[in-house]
Short mmCIF file of C-alpha atoms in Angstrom, two decimals:
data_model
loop_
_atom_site.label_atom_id
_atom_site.label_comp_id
_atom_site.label_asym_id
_atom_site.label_seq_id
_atom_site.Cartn_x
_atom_site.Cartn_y
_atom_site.Cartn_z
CA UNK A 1 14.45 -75.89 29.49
CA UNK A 2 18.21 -76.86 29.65
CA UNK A 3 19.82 -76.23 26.55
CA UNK A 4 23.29 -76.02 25.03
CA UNK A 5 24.15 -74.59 22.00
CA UNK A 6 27.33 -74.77 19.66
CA UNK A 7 28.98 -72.94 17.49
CA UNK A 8 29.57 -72.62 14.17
CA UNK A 9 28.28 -75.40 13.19
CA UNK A 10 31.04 -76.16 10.16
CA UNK A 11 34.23 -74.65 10.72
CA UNK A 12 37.20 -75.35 7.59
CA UNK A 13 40.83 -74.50 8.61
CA UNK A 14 43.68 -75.37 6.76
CA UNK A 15 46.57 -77.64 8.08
CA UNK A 16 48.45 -75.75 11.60
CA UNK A 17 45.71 -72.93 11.52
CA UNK A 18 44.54 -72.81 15.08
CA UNK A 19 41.01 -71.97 16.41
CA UNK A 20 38.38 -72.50 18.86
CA UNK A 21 34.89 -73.74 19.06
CA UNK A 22 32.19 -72.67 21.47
CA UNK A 23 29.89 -74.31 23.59
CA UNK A 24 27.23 -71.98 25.59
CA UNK A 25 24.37 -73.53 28.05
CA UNK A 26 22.00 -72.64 30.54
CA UNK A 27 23.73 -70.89 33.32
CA UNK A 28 21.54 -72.31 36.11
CA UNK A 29 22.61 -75.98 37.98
CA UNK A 30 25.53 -76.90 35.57
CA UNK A 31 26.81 -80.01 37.31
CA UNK A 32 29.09 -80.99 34.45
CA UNK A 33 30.61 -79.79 30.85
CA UNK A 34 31.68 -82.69 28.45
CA UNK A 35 33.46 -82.73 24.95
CA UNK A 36 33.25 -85.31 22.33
CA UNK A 37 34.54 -86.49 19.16
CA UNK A 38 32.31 -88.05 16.60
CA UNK A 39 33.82 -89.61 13.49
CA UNK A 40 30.98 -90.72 10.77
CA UNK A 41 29.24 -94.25 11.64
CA UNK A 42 30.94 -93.98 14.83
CA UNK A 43 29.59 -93.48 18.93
CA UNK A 44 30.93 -90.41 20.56
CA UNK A 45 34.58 -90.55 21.49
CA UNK A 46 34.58 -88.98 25.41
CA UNK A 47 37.56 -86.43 25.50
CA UNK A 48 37.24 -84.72 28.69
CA UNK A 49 35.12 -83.44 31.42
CA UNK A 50 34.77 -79.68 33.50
CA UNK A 51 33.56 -79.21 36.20
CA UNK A 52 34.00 -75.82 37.62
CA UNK A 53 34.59 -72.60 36.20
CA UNK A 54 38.22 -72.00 35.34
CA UNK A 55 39.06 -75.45 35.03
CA UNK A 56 41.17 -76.64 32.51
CA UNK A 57 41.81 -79.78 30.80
CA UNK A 58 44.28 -80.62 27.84
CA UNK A 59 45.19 -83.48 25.47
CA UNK A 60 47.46 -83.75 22.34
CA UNK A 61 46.18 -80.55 20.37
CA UNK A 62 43.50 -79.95 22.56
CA UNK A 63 42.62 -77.64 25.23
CA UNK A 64 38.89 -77.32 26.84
CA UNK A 65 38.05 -74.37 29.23
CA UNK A 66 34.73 -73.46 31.33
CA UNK A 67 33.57 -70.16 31.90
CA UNK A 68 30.11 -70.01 34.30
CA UNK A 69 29.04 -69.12 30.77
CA UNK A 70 30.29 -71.18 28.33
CA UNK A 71 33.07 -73.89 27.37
CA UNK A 72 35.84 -73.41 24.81
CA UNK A 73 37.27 -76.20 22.63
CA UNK A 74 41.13 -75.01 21.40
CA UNK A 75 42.59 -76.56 18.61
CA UNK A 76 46.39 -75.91 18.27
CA UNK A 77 47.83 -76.31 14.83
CA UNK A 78 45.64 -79.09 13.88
CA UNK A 79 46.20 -81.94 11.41
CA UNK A 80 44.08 -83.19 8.96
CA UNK A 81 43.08 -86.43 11.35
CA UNK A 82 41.68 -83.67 13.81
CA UNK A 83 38.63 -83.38 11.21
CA UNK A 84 35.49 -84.85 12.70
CA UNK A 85 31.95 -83.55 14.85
CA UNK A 86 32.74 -82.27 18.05
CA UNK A 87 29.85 -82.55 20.72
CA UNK A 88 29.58 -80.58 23.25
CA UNK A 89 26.95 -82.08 26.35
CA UNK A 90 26.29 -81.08 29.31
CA UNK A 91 24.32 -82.29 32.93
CA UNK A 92 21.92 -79.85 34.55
CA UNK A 93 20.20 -80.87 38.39
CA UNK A 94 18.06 -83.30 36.36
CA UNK A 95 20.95 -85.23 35.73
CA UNK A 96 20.59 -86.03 32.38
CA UNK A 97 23.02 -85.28 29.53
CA UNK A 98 21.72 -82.29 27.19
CA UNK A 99 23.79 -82.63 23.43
CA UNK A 100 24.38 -79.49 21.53
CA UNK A 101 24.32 -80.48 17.87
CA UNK A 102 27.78 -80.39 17.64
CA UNK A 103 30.71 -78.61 14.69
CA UNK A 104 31.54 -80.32 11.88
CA UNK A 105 35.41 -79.55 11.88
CA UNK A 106 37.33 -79.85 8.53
CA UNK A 107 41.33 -79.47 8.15
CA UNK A 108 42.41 -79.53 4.94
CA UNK A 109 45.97 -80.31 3.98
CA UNK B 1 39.58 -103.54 26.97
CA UNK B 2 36.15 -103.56 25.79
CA UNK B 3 34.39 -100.94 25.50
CA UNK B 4 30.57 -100.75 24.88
CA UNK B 5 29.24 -102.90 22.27
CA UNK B 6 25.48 -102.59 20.81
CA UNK B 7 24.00 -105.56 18.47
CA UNK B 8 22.78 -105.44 16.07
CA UNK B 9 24.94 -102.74 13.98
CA UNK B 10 21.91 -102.31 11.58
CA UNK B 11 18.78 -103.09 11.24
CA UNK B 12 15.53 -102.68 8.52
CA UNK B 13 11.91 -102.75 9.63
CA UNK B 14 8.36 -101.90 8.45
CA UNK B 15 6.20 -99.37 9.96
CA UNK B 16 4.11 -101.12 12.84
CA UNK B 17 6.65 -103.74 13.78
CA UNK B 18 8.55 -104.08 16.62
CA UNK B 19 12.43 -103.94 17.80
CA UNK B 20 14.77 -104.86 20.40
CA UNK B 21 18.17 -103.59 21.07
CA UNK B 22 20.88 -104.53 22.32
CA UNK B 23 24.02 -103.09 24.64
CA UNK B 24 26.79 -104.49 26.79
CA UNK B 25 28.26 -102.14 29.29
CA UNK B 26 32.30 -101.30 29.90
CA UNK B 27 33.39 -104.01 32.54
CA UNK B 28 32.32 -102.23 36.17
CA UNK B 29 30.09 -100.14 34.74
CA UNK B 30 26.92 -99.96 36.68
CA UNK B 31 24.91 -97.42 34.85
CA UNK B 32 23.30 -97.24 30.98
CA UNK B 33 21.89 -94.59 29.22
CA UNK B 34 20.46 -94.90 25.32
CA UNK B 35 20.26 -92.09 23.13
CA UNK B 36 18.56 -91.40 19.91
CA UNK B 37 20.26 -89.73 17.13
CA UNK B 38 18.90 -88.17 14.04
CA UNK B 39 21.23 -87.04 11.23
CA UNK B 40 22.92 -84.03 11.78
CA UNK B 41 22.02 -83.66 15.54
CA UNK B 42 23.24 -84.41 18.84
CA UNK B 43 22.02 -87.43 20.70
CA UNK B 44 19.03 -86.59 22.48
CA UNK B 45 18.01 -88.78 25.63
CA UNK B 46 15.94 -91.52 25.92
CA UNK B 47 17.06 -93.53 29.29
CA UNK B 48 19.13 -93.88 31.87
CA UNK B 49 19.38 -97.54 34.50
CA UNK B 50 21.37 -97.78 37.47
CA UNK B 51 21.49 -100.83 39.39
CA UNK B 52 18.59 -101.98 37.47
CA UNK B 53 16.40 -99.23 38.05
CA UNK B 54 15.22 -96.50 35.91
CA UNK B 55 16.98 -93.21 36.73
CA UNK B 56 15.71 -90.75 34.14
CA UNK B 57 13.78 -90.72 30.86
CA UNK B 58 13.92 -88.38 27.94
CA UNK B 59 11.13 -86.96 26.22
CA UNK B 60 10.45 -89.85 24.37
CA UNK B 61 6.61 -91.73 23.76
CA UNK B 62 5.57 -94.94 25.37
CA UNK B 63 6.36 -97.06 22.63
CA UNK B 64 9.87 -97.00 24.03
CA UNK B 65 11.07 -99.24 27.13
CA UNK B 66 14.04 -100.43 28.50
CA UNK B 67 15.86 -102.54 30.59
CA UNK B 68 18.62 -103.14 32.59
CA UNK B 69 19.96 -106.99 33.66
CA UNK B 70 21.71 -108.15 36.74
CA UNK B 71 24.76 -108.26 34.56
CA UNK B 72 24.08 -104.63 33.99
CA UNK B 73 23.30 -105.37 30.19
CA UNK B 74 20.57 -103.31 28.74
CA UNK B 75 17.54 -103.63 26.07
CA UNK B 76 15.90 -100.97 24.68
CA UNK B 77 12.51 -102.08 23.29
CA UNK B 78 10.54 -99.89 20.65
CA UNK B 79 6.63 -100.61 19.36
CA UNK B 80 4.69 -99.73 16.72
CA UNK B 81 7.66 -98.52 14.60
CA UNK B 82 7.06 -95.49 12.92
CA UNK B 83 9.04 -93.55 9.75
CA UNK B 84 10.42 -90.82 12.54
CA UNK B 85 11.76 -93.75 14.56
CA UNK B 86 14.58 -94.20 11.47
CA UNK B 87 18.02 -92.74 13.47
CA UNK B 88 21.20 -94.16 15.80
CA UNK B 89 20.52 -95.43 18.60
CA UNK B 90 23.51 -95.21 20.68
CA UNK B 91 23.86 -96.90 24.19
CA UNK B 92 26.62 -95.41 26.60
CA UNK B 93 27.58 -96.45 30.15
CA UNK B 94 29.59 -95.25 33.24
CA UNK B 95 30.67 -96.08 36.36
CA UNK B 96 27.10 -94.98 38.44
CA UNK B 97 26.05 -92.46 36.52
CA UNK B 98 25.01 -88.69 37.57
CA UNK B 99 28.13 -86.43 36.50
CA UNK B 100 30.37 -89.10 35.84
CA UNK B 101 31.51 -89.20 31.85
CA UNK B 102 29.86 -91.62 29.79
CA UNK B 103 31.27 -93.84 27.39
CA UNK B 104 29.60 -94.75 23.82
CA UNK B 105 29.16 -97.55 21.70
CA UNK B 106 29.16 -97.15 17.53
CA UNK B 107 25.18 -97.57 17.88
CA UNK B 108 23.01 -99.56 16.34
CA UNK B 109 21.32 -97.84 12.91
CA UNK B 110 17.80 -98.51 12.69
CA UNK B 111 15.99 -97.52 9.30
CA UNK B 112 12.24 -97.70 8.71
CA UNK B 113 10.81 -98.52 5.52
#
């Protein structure tokens, strides 16, 4: 079964302390890598989409990378507005969109 | 712009009833998915139209159906309400579908008494 797993699942960093979260799946028939942003009583925010291994994509203080492995969420000196669930999904050949359950990021001021 | 909007925002039933749900798509967006999700998970699947037609279905039981109008709204229909059925329901739409990123609404929280 297709599955995509995240990690940790609650990460606390304080104000401009940079990290990375992790997002590994199933290595067979990746068709597509998506992150998310989830903010409490709120639908997933889309942030951005990878295709192919070694593709990059970057907003604000945000970077996402794909390995054939696994996906990497960067977070460069975050602010305390950066604290929220990110989601990591993905579509296998069935075509439909596997969730991991997603890190519950905290900065603190 | 508006973006995906699900009615109603919350809603309380009894075991054994029945529900209806509710989503409007982005403008041009052909295909809908729903989604269930339980507190401290990820969405998990439930369905996906295109064009009116089913595309895919989630490991869900056959108390839930959907639909898809020419207008490309959508309903998602659950019977028989049970305890477990208490969760999000989020609807998200795209362009056609398949690899393309999908775009959520703020869901529609069900509880079951």
């Amino acid at each position: 079964e297709d599955q995509v797993t995240q990690s940790p699942e609650a990460l606390r960093l304080q104000e401009g302390e940079s990290s990375s979260l992790n997002c590994s799946y199933t290595v067979s028939g990746l068709r597509g890598l998506f992150w998310y942003r989830q903010d409490p009583g709120k639908g997933p925010e889309f942030l951005f989409t990878l295709y192919s291994a070694g593709e990059e994509k970057e907003k604000e203080r945000l970077k996402a990378t794909l390995t054939k492995k696994e996906s990497f969420l960067h977070i460069t000196a975050p602010k305390p507005e950066d604290s929220a669930t990110y989601l990591c999904a993905a579509i296998f050949g069935n075509e439909k969109l596997t969730f991991g359950t997603g890190t519950r990021l905290t900065i603190i001021p | 712009d508006a973006g995906v909007t699900q009615s109603p925002t919350h809603l309380i039933k009894t075991r054994g009833q029945h529900v209806t749900l509710r989503c409007s798509p982005i403008s041009g967006h052909k295909s809908v998915s729903w989604y269930q999700q339980v507190l401290g998970q990820g969405p998990q699947f439930i369905f996906q139209y295109y064009e009116k037609e089913e595309r895919g279905r989630g490991n869900f039981p056959d108390r839930f159906s959907a639909r898809q109008f020419p207008n490309y709204s959508s309903e998602l229909n659950v019977n028989a309400l049970l305890l477990g059925d208490s969760a999000l329901y989020l609807c998200a739409s795209s362009v056609q579908g398949k690899d393309q990123p999908q775009h959520f609404g703020d869901g529609t929280r069900l509880s079951i008494l």
